[in-house]
Coordinates of C-alpha atoms and ligand atoms in Angstrom, one line a residue:
X1465 CA 0.0 0.0 0.0
X1466 CA 1.0 3.6 -0.5
X1467 CA 2.0 5.3 2.8
X1468 CA -0.9 7.8 2.5
X1469 CA -3.3 4.9 2.3
X1470 CA -1.7 3.0 5.2
X1471 CA -2.4 6.0 7.4
X1472 CA -6.1 5.3 7.6
X1473 CA -5.5 2.0 9.5
X1474 CA -5.0 1.5 13.2
X1475 CA -3.4 -1.2 15.4
X1476 CA -5.9 -3.6 16.9
X1477 CA -6.0 -3.1 20.7
X1478 CA -4.5 -6.0 22.6
X1479 CA -6.3 -7.7 25.5
X1480 CA -4.8 -7.0 29.0
X1481 CA -4.2 -10.5 30.2
X1482 CA -0.7 -10.6 31.7
X1483 CA -1.3 -14.0 33.4
X1484 CA -2.6 -15.7 30.3
X1485 CA -2.3 -19.5 30.5
X1486 CA -3.0 -20.7 27.0
X1487 CA 0.7 -20.4 25.7
X1488 CA 1.7 -23.1 28.1
X1489 CA -1.0 -25.6 27.1
X1490 CA -0.9 -28.3 24.5
X1491 CA -3.8 -29.8 22.5
X1492 CA -4.6 -33.3 23.6
X1493 CA -8.2 -33.9 22.7
X1494 CA -10.5 -33.0 19.9
X1495 CA -13.3 -30.4 20.3
X1496 CA -17.0 -30.9 19.5
X1497 CA -17.2 -30.2 15.7
X1498 CA -20.0 -28.4 14.0
X1499 CA -20.2 -28.1 10.3
X1500 CA -21.6 -24.9 8.9
X1501 CA -21.1 -26.0 5.2
X1502 CA -24.9 -25.9 4.6
X1503 CA -25.2 -22.3 5.9
X1504 CA -22.1 -20.1 6.0
X1505 CA -20.6 -22.3 3.2
X1506 CA -23.8 -22.3 1.1
X1507 CA -24.5 -18.6 1.4
X1508 CA -21.0 -17.8 0.0
X1509 CA -21.5 -19.7 -3.2
X1510 CA -21.9 -17.9 -6.6
X1511 CA -24.6 -20.6 -7.3
X1512 CA -26.0 -21.9 -4.0
X1513 CA -26.7 -25.6 -3.7
X1514 CA -30.2 -26.8 -4.6
X1515 CA -32.1 -29.1 -2.3
X1516 CA -30.7 -32.3 -4.0
X1517 CA -27.2 -31.0 -3.7
X1518 CA -27.7 -30.0 0.0
X1519 CA -29.0 -33.5 0.7
X1520 CA -25.9 -35.0 -0.8
X1521 CA -23.7 -32.6 1.2
X1522 CA -25.6 -33.4 4.4
X1523 CA -25.1 -37.2 3.8
X1524 CA -21.4 -36.5 3.1
X1525 CA -21.0 -34.6 6.4
X1526 CA -22.8 -37.4 8.3
X1527 CA -20.4 -39.9 6.7
X1528 CA -17.4 -37.8 7.7
X1529 CA -18.6 -38.1 11.3
X1530 CA -20.1 -34.7 12.1
X1531 CA -22.6 -35.0 15.0
X1532 CA -23.7 -31.3 14.8
X1533 CA -24.5 -29.9 11.4
X1534 CA -26.0 -26.4 10.8
X1535 CA -28.5 -27.1 8.1
X1536 CA -29.2 -23.5 7.3
X1537 CA -31.5 -20.6 8.0
X1538 CA -34.9 -22.1 7.5
X1539 CA -36.8 -18.8 7.9
X1540 CA -34.7 -17.0 5.3
X1541 CA -36.0 -18.7 2.1
X1542 CA -38.2 -21.5 0.9
X1543 CA -35.3 -23.6 -0.3
X1544 CA -33.8 -23.5 3.2
X1545 CA -37.2 -24.3 4.9
X1546 CA -37.9 -27.1 2.4
X1547 CA -34.5 -28.6 2.9
X1548 CA -35.1 -28.8 6.7
X1549 CA -38.4 -30.5 6.0
X1550 CA -37.0 -33.0 3.5
X1551 CA -34.4 -34.0 6.1
X1552 CA -37.2 -34.8 8.5
X1553 CA -39.6 -36.3 6.0
X1554 CA -37.0 -38.5 4.4
X1555 CA -35.8 -39.6 7.9
X1556 CA -32.2 -38.7 6.9
X1557 CA -31.0 -37.4 10.2
X1558 CA -29.3 -40.2 12.2
X1559 CA -30.3 -40.5 15.8
X1560 CA -26.9 -39.2 17.0
X1561 CA -26.7 -36.2 14.8
X1562 CA -28.1 -32.8 15.9
X1563 CA -29.2 -30.5 13.1
X1564 CA -28.6 -26.8 13.9
X1565 CA -30.8 -24.0 12.6
X1566 CA -29.7 -20.3 12.6
X1567 CA -32.0 -17.4 13.2
X1568 CA -31.7 -13.7 13.8
X1569 CA -33.2 -12.1 16.8
X1570 CA -36.5 -11.2 15.1
X1571 CA -39.9 -12.5 16.1
X1572 CA -41.3 -13.7 12.7
X1573 CA -38.1 -15.4 11.8
X1574 CA -37.9 -17.2 15.1
X1575 CA -41.5 -18.4 14.8
X1576 CA -40.9 -19.7 11.2
X1577 CA -37.7 -21.4 12.4
X1578 CA -39.7 -23.4 15.0
X1579 CA -42.1 -24.5 12.3
X1580 CA -39.2 -26.1 10.4
X1581 CA -38.3 -28.2 13.4
X1582 CA -41.5 -30.2 13.6
X1583 CA -40.8 -33.9 13.9
X1584 CA -37.1 -33.5 14.7
X1585 CA -35.9 -35.6 17.6
X1586 CA -33.3 -33.0 18.6
X1587 CA -32.0 -29.7 17.3
X1588 CA -29.8 -26.8 18.1
X1589 CA -31.5 -23.4 17.8
X1590 CA -28.9 -20.8 17.1
X1591 CA -29.8 -17.2 17.8
X1592 CA -27.5 -14.4 16.9
X1593 CA -27.3 -10.6 16.6
X1594 CA -24.4 -8.4 15.9
X1595 CA -22.8 -6.6 18.9
X1596 CA -19.6 -4.7 17.9
X1597 CA -19.3 -0.9 18.1
X1598 CA -18.8 -0.8 14.4
X1599 CA -22.0 -2.7 13.6
X1600 CA -23.9 -0.8 16.3
X1601 CA -22.9 2.5 14.8
X1602 CA -23.0 1.7 11.1
X1603 CA -25.5 -1.2 10.6
X1604 CA -27.9 -0.4 13.4
X1605 CA -27.7 3.4 13.0
X1606 CA -25.9 4.3 16.3
X1607 CA -27.8 1.8 18.4
X1608 CA -26.9 1.8 22.1
X1609 CA -25.6 -1.2 23.9
X1610 CA -28.9 -1.4 25.8
X1611 CA -30.8 -1.6 22.5
X1612 CA -28.6 -4.4 21.1
X1613 CA -28.9 -6.3 24.4
X1614 CA -32.6 -6.0 24.3
X1615 CA -32.7 -7.5 20.8
X1616 CA -30.8 -10.5 22.2
X1617 CA -32.9 -10.9 25.3
X1618 CA -36.2 -10.5 23.4
X1619 CA -35.2 -13.1 21.0
X1620 CA -34.0 -15.4 23.8
X1621 CA -37.3 -15.0 25.6
X1622 CA -39.4 -15.9 22.6
X1623 CA -37.2 -18.9 21.9
X1624 CA -37.6 -20.1 25.4
X1625 CA -41.4 -19.9 25.1
X1626 CA -41.4 -21.7 21.8
X1627 CA -38.9 -24.4 22.9
X1628 CA -41.2 -25.1 25.9
X1629 CA -44.1 -25.5 23.4
X1630 CA -42.1 -28.0 21.4
X1631 CA -41.6 -30.9 23.9
X1632 CA -41.1 -33.6 21.2
X1633 CA -37.8 -32.0 20.1
X1634 CA -34.9 -31.9 22.5
X1635 CA -33.6 -28.4 22.0
X1636 CA -30.1 -27.2 22.7
X1637 CA -29.8 -23.4 22.7
X1638 CA -27.0 -21.5 21.1
X1639 CA -26.3 -17.8 21.2
X1640 CA -23.7 -15.9 19.1
X1641 CA -22.7 -12.3 19.7
X1642 CA -22.0 -11.9 16.0
X1643 CA -18.8 -9.8 15.4
X1644 CA -17.5 -10.9 18.8
X1645 CA -14.0 -10.4 17.4
X1646 CA -14.3 -6.6 17.6
X1647 CA -16.9 -6.3 20.3
X1648 CA -15.8 -4.9 23.7
X1649 CA -15.2 -8.0 25.8
X1650 CA -17.1 -6.7 28.8
X1651 CA -20.2 -6.1 26.5
X1652 CA -19.9 -9.5 24.9
X1653 CA -19.8 -11.1 28.3
X1654 CA -22.8 -8.9 29.6
X1655 CA -25.0 -9.8 26.6
X1656 CA -24.1 -13.6 26.8
X1657 CA -24.8 -13.7 30.5
X1658 CA -28.1 -11.9 29.9
X1659 CA -29.1 -14.6 27.4
X1660 CA -28.0 -17.3 29.9
X1661 CA -30.1 -15.8 32.6
X1662 CA -33.2 -16.2 30.4
X1663 CA -32.4 -19.7 29.1
X1664 CA -31.3 -21.0 32.5
X1665 CA -28.9 -23.7 31.3
X1666 CA -27.6 -26.3 33.7
X1667 CA -24.6 -28.6 33.7
X1668 CA -26.6 -31.3 31.9
X1669 CA -28.2 -29.0 29.3
X1670 CA -25.5 -26.5 28.6
X1671 CA -25.9 -23.4 26.5
X1672 CA -23.6 -23.1 23.5
X1673 CA -21.9 -19.6 23.5
X1674 CA -20.4 -19.2 20.1
X1675 CA -17.8 -16.4 19.9
X1676 CA -17.4 -15.7 16.2
X1677 CA -14.4 -14.0 14.6
X1678 CA -17.0 -12.9 12.1
X1679 CA -14.2 -10.8 10.6
X1680 CA -10.6 -11.7 11.4
X1681 CA -9.3 -8.3 12.5
X1682 CA -6.2 -9.3 14.3
X1683 CA -3.5 -11.9 15.1
X1684 CA -4.4 -15.4 16.5
X1685 CA -2.8 -14.6 19.9
X1686 CA -5.2 -11.8 20.5
X1687 CA -8.1 -14.1 19.6
X1688 CA -6.8 -16.6 22.1
X1689 CA -6.6 -13.8 24.7
X1690 CA -10.2 -12.9 24.0
X1691 CA -11.3 -16.5 24.4
X1692 CA -9.3 -17.0 27.6
X1693 CA -10.6 -13.7 29.1
X1694 CA -14.2 -14.7 28.3
X1695 CA -13.9 -18.2 29.7
X1696 CA -12.3 -16.9 32.9
X1697 CA -14.9 -14.1 33.4
X1698 CA -18.1 -16.0 32.5
X1699 CA -20.0 -16.4 35.7
X1700 CA -21.3 -20.0 35.2
X1701 CA -18.6 -21.4 33.0
X1702 CA -19.6 -25.0 33.8
X1703 CA -23.1 -24.4 32.3
X1704 CA -21.7 -23.3 28.9
X1705 CA -20.0 -24.9 25.9
X1706 CA -17.7 -22.2 24.5
X1707 CA -17.6 -22.4 20.7
X1708 CA -15.2 -20.9 18.1
X1709 CA -16.3 -19.8 14.7
X1710 CA -13.3 -18.3 12.9
X1711 CA -13.1 -16.7 9.5
X1712 CA -10.0 -16.3 7.5
X1713 CA -9.6 -12.6 6.5
X1714 CA -6.0 -12.5 7.5
X1715 CA -5.3 -16.0 6.5
X1716 CA -4.9 -17.3 10.1
X1717 CA -8.3 -18.9 10.7
X1718 CA -6.7 -22.3 11.5
X1719 CA -4.1 -20.8 13.8
X1720 CA -6.8 -18.7 15.6
X1721 CA -8.9 -21.8 16.1
X1722 CA -6.0 -23.8 17.5
X1723 CA -4.9 -21.1 19.9
X1724 CA -8.6 -20.6 20.8
X1725 CA -8.8 -24.2 21.8
X1726 CA -5.7 -23.8 23.9
X1727 CA -7.4 -20.9 25.5
X1728 CA -10.3 -23.0 26.7
X1729 CA -12.9 -23.4 24.0
X1730 CA -14.8 -26.7 23.7
X1731 CA -16.3 -26.6 20.3
X1732 CA -15.4 -25.5 16.8
X1733 CA -17.6 -24.5 13.8
X1734 CA -16.2 -24.5 10.3
X1735 CA -16.5 -25.9 6.8
X1736 CA -14.9 -28.5 4.6
X1737 CA -11.9 -26.9 2.8
X1738 CA -12.5 -23.5 4.4
X1739 CA -15.5 -22.6 2.2
X1740 CA -17.4 -19.5 3.3
X1741 CA -17.9 -15.8 3.1
X1742 CA -15.0 -13.8 1.6
X1743 CA -11.7 -15.7 2.5
X1744 CA -13.9 -18.4 4.0
X1745 CA -14.6 -20.0 7.3
X1746 CA -12.2 -22.2 9.3
X1747 CA -11.0 -25.2 7.3
X1748 CA -12.1 -28.1 9.5
X1749 CA -10.2 -30.7 7.4
X1750 CA -7.0 -28.7 8.2
X1751 CA -7.5 -28.5 11.9
X1752 CA -8.7 -32.1 12.3
X1753 CA -5.8 -33.5 10.2
X1754 CA -3.4 -31.3 12.2
X1755 CA -4.6 -33.1 15.3
X1756 CA -4.3 -36.5 13.7
X1757 CA -0.8 -35.6 12.7
X1758 CA 0.0 -35.2 16.4
X1759 CA -1.6 -38.5 17.3
X1760 CA -5.0 -37.1 18.4
X1761 CA -8.2 -38.9 17.3
X1762 CA -10.9 -36.5 16.1
X1763 CA -14.0 -38.5 15.3
X1764 CA -13.9 -37.2 11.8
X1765 CA -12.9 -39.5 9.0
X1766 CA -10.9 -38.0 6.2
X1767 CA -9.2 -41.2 5.1
X1768 CA -10.7 -40.8 1.6
X1769 CA -10.2 -37.1 1.2
X1770 CA -10.1 -37.2 -2.7
X1771 CA -13.7 -38.6 -2.7
X1772 CA -14.9 -36.0 -0.2
X1773 CA -13.3 -33.3 -2.3
X1774 CA -14.9 -34.6 -5.4
X1775 CA -18.4 -34.4 -3.9
X1776 CA -17.7 -31.0 -2.5
X1777 CA -16.4 -29.6 -5.8
X1778 CA -19.4 -31.0 -7.7
X1779 CA -22.1 -29.7 -5.4
X1780 CA -20.5 -26.3 -4.6
X1781 CA -19.0 -25.7 -8.0
X1782 CA -15.8 -24.5 -6.3
X1783 CA -12.3 -25.8 -6.7
X1784 CA -10.1 -26.7 -3.8
X1785 CA -6.9 -24.6 -4.2
X1786 CA -3.8 -26.6 -5.2
X1787 CA -1.8 -25.6 -2.2
X1788 CA -4.5 -26.0 0.5
X1789 CA -3.0 -28.0 3.3
X1790 CA -3.8 -31.8 3.1
X1791 CA -6.4 -31.4 0.4
X1792 CA -4.8 -29.5 -2.5
X1793 CA -3.7 -31.3 -5.6
X1794 CA 0.0 -30.4 -5.2
X1795 CA 0.5 -30.6 -1.4
X1796 CA 2.2 -34.0 -1.5
X1797 CA 4.2 -33.4 -4.7
X1798 CA 7.9 -32.6 -4.6
X1799 CA 9.4 -31.0 -7.7
X1800 CA 12.8 -30.1 -6.2
X1801 CA 15.5 -32.7 -6.6
X1802 CA 16.8 -32.6 -3.0
X1803 CA 13.3 -33.0 -1.6
X1804 CA 12.5 -35.9 -4.0
X1805 CA 15.7 -37.6 -2.9
X1806 CA 15.0 -37.2 0.8
X1807 CA 11.4 -38.4 0.3
X1808 CA 12.6 -41.5 -1.6
X1809 CA 15.2 -42.2 1.2
X1810 CA 12.5 -41.8 3.8
X1811 CA 10.0 -44.1 2.1
X1812 CA 12.7 -46.7 1.4
X1813 CA 13.9 -46.7 5.0
X1814 CA 10.4 -47.0 6.2
X1815 CA 9.7 -49.9 3.9
X1816 CA 12.9 -51.6 5.1
X1817 CA 11.9 -51.0 8.8
X1818 CA 8.4 -52.4 8.1
X1819 CA 9.9 -55.4 6.3
X1820 CA 12.0 -56.0 9.4
X1821 CA 8.8 -56.4 11.4
X1822 CA 8.5 -53.0 13.1
X1823 CA 5.0 -52.4 11.8
X1824 CA 2.3 -51.1 14.1
X1825 CA 4.0 -48.4 16.2
X1826 CA 6.6 -47.3 13.8
X1827 CA 6.4 -43.5 14.1
X1828 CA 6.0 -41.6 10.9
X1829 CA 9.2 -40.0 9.8
X1830 CA 9.6 -39.1 6.1
X1831 CA 11.3 -35.8 5.3
X1832 CA 9.0 -33.1 3.9
X1833 CA 5.8 -35.0 4.6
X1834 CA 4.0 -34.3 7.8
X1835 CA 1.7 -37.3 7.3
X1836 CA 1.6 -40.4 5.2
X1837 CA -0.4 -39.4 2.1
X1838 CA -1.9 -42.8 2.0
X1839 CA -3.7 -42.2 5.3
X1840 CA -6.0 -39.7 3.6
X1841 CA -6.4 -41.6 0.4
X1842 CA -3.7 -39.9 -1.6
X1843 CA -1.4 -42.1 -3.7
X1844 CA 2.3 -42.2 -3.7
X1845 CA 2.2 -41.9 -7.5
X1846 CA 1.3 -38.3 -7.1
X1847 CA 4.1 -37.5 -4.6
X1848 CA 6.9 -36.9 -7.0
X1849 CA 6.6 -35.1 -10.3
X1850 CA 9.4 -34.6 -12.7
X1851 CA 10.2 -31.2 -14.2
X1852 CA 13.5 -29.6 -15.2
X1853 CA 14.2 -28.7 -11.6
X1854 CA 13.9 -32.2 -10.3
X1855 CA 16.9 -34.2 -9.0
X1856 CA 18.2 -37.6 -9.8
X1857 CA 16.4 -39.2 -6.9
X1858 CA 12.9 -38.3 -8.3
X1859 CA 13.5 -40.0 -11.6
X1860 CA 14.8 -43.1 -9.9
X1861 CA 11.9 -43.1 -7.5
X1862 CA 9.4 -43.0 -10.4
X1863 CA 11.1 -45.7 -12.3
X1864 CA 11.2 -47.9 -9.2
X1865 CA 7.8 -47.2 -7.7
X1866 CA 5.8 -46.9 -10.8
X1867 CA 7.6 -49.2 -13.3
X1868 CA 9.5 -51.7 -11.2
X1869 CA 13.1 -50.7 -12.3
X1870 CA 15.5 -50.6 -9.5
X1871 CA 18.4 -48.7 -11.1
X1872 CA 21.9 -48.9 -9.7
X1873 CA 22.7 -45.8 -7.8
X1874 CA 25.6 -44.7 -10.0
X1875 CA 23.2 -44.8 -13.0
X1876 CA 20.8 -42.3 -11.5
X1877 CA 22.6 -39.1 -12.6
X1878 CA 22.9 -40.3 -16.2
X1879 CA 19.2 -41.1 -16.4
X1880 CA 18.2 -38.0 -14.4
X1881 CA 20.1 -35.7 -16.8
X1882 CA 18.3 -37.0 -19.8
X1883 CA 14.9 -37.0 -18.3
X1884 CA 15.3 -33.4 -17.1
X1885 CA 16.5 -32.2 -20.4
X1886 CA 13.4 -33.7 -21.9
X1887 CA 11.2 -31.9 -19.4
X1888 CA 13.1 -28.7 -20.2
X1889 CA 12.6 -29.1 -23.9
X1890 CA 8.9 -29.8 -23.4
X1891 CA 8.7 -26.9 -20.9
X1892 CA 6.4 -28.9 -18.6
X1893 CA 6.5 -31.6 -16.1
X1894 CA 6.6 -35.2 -17.3
X1895 CA 4.0 -37.9 -16.5
X1896 CA 5.2 -41.1 -14.9
X1897 CA 4.7 -42.9 -18.3
X1898 CA 6.8 -40.3 -20.1
X1899 CA 9.6 -40.8 -17.6
X1900 CA 9.6 -44.5 -18.5
X1901 CA 9.5 -43.7 -22.2
X1902 CA 12.5 -41.5 -22.0
X1903 CA 14.4 -44.1 -20.1
X1904 CA 13.5 -46.9 -22.6
X1905 CA 14.3 -44.7 -25.6
X1906 CA 17.8 -43.8 -24.4
X1907 CA 19.0 -46.7 -22.3
X1908 CA 17.1 -49.9 -22.9
X1909 CA 17.8 -52.5 -25.6
X1910 CA 19.8 -50.1 -27.8
X1911 CA 20.6 -52.0 -31.0
X1912 CA 22.8 -49.7 -33.2
X1913 CA 25.5 -50.1 -34.4
X1914 CA 25.7 -53.5 -32.6
X1915 CA 22.7 -55.8 -32.4
X1916 CA 22.5 -59.3 -30.9
X1917 CA 20.3 -61.5 -33.1
X1918 CA 20.7 -64.8 -31.3
X1919 CA 23.0 -66.7 -28.9
X1920 CA 23.6 -70.1 -27.6
X1921 CA 25.4 -71.1 -24.3
X1922 CA 27.2 -74.3 -23.7
X1923 CA 29.0 -75.4 -20.7
X1924 CA 32.6 -76.0 -21.4
X1925 CA 33.2 -79.8 -21.5
X1926 CA 36.7 -79.6 -20.0
X1927 CA 36.7 -76.6 -17.6
X1928 CA 34.1 -76.5 -14.8
X1929 CA 32.3 -73.2 -14.5
X1930 CA 33.3 -72.0 -17.9
X1931 CA 30.6 -71.3 -20.6
X1932 CA 31.0 -71.0 -24.3
X1933 CA 28.9 -68.4 -26.1
X1934 CA 28.1 -68.6 -29.8
X1935 CA 26.2 -65.5 -31.0
X1936 CA 24.8 -64.1 -34.2
X1937 CA 25.3 -60.3 -34.3
X1938 CA 24.8 -57.5 -36.7
X1939 CA 27.5 -54.8 -36.6
X1940 CA 27.1 -51.8 -38.8
X1941 CA 24.6 -53.7 -41.0
X1942 CA 26.8 -56.8 -41.4
X1943 CA 25.7 -60.1 -39.9
X1944 CA 28.3 -62.4 -38.4
X1945 CA 28.8 -65.3 -36.0
X1946 CA 31.1 -64.8 -33.1
X1947 CA 32.2 -67.1 -30.3
X1948 CA 34.0 -66.8 -26.9
X1949 CA 34.2 -68.3 -23.5
X1950 CA 34.2 -67.0 -19.9
X1951 CA 33.0 -67.8 -16.4
X1952 CA 29.4 -66.7 -17.2
X1953 CA 27.3 -65.6 -20.2
X1954 CA 28.3 -61.9 -20.0
X1955 CA 32.1 -62.6 -19.8
X1956 CA 31.8 -65.2 -22.6
X1957 CA 30.0 -62.7 -24.8
X1958 CA 32.6 -60.0 -24.0
X1959 CA 35.3 -62.5 -25.0
X1960 CA 33.5 -63.2 -28.3
X1961 CA 33.4 -59.4 -29.0
X1962 CA 37.1 -59.2 -28.2
X1963 CA 37.9 -62.0 -30.6
X1964 CA 35.8 -60.2 -33.3
X1965 CA 37.9 -57.1 -32.8
X1966 CA 35.0 -55.2 -31.2
X1967 CA 36.1 -54.8 -27.6
X1968 CA 37.1 -51.3 -26.7
X1969 CA 35.9 -51.3 -23.1
X1970 CA 36.2 -52.9 -19.7
X1971 CA 33.1 -54.2 -17.9
X1972 CA 32.9 -52.4 -14.5
X1973 CA 29.5 -53.2 -13.1
X1974 CA 26.6 -55.6 -13.7
X1975 CA 23.3 -56.3 -11.9
X1976 CA 19.9 -57.6 -12.7
X1977 CA 16.5 -58.2 -11.2
X1978 CA 13.0 -59.2 -12.1
X1979 CA 10.8 -56.2 -13.1
X1980 CA 8.3 -55.6 -10.3
X1981 CA 4.7 -55.5 -11.2
X1982 CA 5.3 -55.9 -15.0
X1983 CA 2.5 -57.6 -16.9
X1984 CA 4.9 -60.1 -18.4
X1985 CA 7.6 -61.6 -16.3
X1986 CA 10.4 -59.4 -17.6
X1987 CA 13.9 -59.2 -16.2
X1988 CA 16.0 -56.1 -16.3
X1989 CA 19.8 -56.0 -16.3
X1990 CA 22.2 -53.1 -16.1
X1991 CA 25.8 -53.0 -17.4
X1992 CA 28.3 -50.3 -16.9
X1993 CA 31.3 -50.1 -19.3
X1994 CA 34.5 -48.1 -19.1
X1995 CA 35.9 -46.8 -22.3
X1996 CA 39.4 -48.3 -22.8
X1997 CA 40.8 -45.0 -24.1
X1998 CA 39.6 -42.1 -22.0
X1999 CA 38.0 -44.0 -19.2
X2000 CA 34.5 -42.7 -19.7
X2001 CA 31.8 -44.7 -17.9
X2002 CA 28.5 -45.6 -19.5
X2003 CA 25.4 -47.5 -18.3
X2004 CA 23.1 -49.6 -20.5
X2005 CA 20.0 -51.5 -19.7
X2006 CA 18.5 -54.7 -21.2
X2007 CA 15.0 -55.9 -20.7
X2008 CA 13.9 -59.4 -21.7
X2009 CA 11.8 -62.3 -20.4
X2010 CA 15.1 -64.3 -20.2
X2011 CA 17.4 -63.0 -17.5
X2012 CA 20.5 -64.1 -19.6
X2013 CA 19.3 -62.3 -22.6
X2014 CA 18.5 -59.2 -20.6
X2015 CA 22.1 -59.2 -19.4
X2016 CA 23.5 -59.6 -22.9
X2017 CA 21.2 -56.9 -24.2
X2018 CA 22.3 -54.6 -21.4
X2019 CA 25.9 -55.1 -22.5
X2020 CA 25.0 -54.4 -26.1
X2021 CA 23.1 -51.2 -25.0
X2022 CA 26.1 -50.0 -23.0
X2023 CA 28.4 -50.8 -25.9
X2024 CA 26.2 -48.8 -28.3
X2025 CA 25.9 -45.8 -26.0
X2026 CA 29.6 -45.8 -25.6
X2027 CA 30.1 -45.8 -29.4
X2028 CA 27.5 -43.1 -29.8
X2029 CA 29.1 -40.8 -27.3
X2030 CA 32.7 -41.2 -28.5
Ligands
LIG2265 O1 -19.5 -15.3 11.2 C1 -20.4 -15.1 12.0 O2 -20.4 -14.3 12.9 C2 -21.6 -16.0 11.8 C3 -22.6 -16.0 12.9 C4 -23.9 -15.9 12.4 C5 -22.3 -17.1 13.9 O3 -21.6 -16.8 10.9
LIG2266 ZN1 -19.6 -17.0 10.0

């Protein structure tokens, strides 16, 4: 901002709480969760959900494990009212789930809200009115604190009467001093206690006092101070459930919620993926998975997050941002080489430890990944993507995990260089199949200028352990038969090449393995040759159903790559 524009803003006043206790606490248990996807989330959609979509969202929220779900504002519109009725008529509300209905402190809206509850076993009636000095001055035209308090107490009185006349529904009462985040704390407390005096909660039937950061005006520590101050000063704390409802205007809704819980709150309202007005509500997925990542169970099941996201994106017509913690497309993807390398090492080590029998309680510990992506239904396949910035570890990881090729370590840089230069040329990341294609094109079964047409191995009649190799080769277009002997097929073939005047190298490394997960039972072999003249080292790979042939093809590939690069 330009300095002349910054001048119109003021620091947010801190809370005087020198003996605050929340900084020394740690989170050890999950709060009561309440989803407001069908209300705050729905009202923030360019195209709000229709009744069928809301029903689908409701079922999804139930499946996730929410026991309190705000189903909307039934007095605000017919769709909202009809949705509440459909839930009742279609008996969609499980016995352990409390639907919550929101209503402003206005008589006709309160009466209509109670009509929507008919036939519900239980419900939370959520009354709110705005309380901050800014709202009192601007929205309510310089209303006094007394006038705002009367709005709340009149609403509370009517709700008490109507609740008494609705004995078939077990009603929990909730009050929100909307805009709590910039309301004078003493006034917020006064108005909440006035509502409590009317509703007369007890320790069995507690009131829910929801303290919304309707607009996030300040830092999470000040929010935590507000919550701790409120909890400490509320006169009958044991008769109230203190609820948080953060928004995300400063991008710290999750932090504010976590600190608010440390400060004594019992309950959290929010939405899936942080949907909601402006920058959104609290992202409940984020807070719940943060808890899981510290070993805290939450009662919410995000083990198939991609499916939850798919329903959400369809019914809301919104996209989950690519970098959103846990849920975004790219959050388990490493492009940087050093990160890919460390992730591969972490995964390999974990697999080895698991193979050694340390299963159940093996603590998670893979660099750069706070949780195991598989625990929320993400696949390893998506973890590493290859672009021109990637390192050798990433390519080796893809070839290993996705295609079953366990390349020798010293081969990684050679293969990596080629794959990255391909990504650079294409100016985009490569898919896992493209990585395999580049590898095959450059390193596997290379057959020019030398090609192996056929071979036969015989054990040497006189010398134990020696084999004779008779092979048909094509060299620079000319077919010929060659013959040699050695202590194995590869050495015998090298000897045959030497006798034919084609050996210009030393064999420095060889290994082979069965290709994991291949549709046909292929073997892969890797041969490293050293140029006799300048000592250059080159790797080649052979793939064939026969392990012997794979080895010979690997040698031929390395020979050809050496010839090409000289
Ligand atoms: O953000 C808010 O203040 C609200 C209230 C109605 C709880 O959504
Ligand atoms: Zn809200």
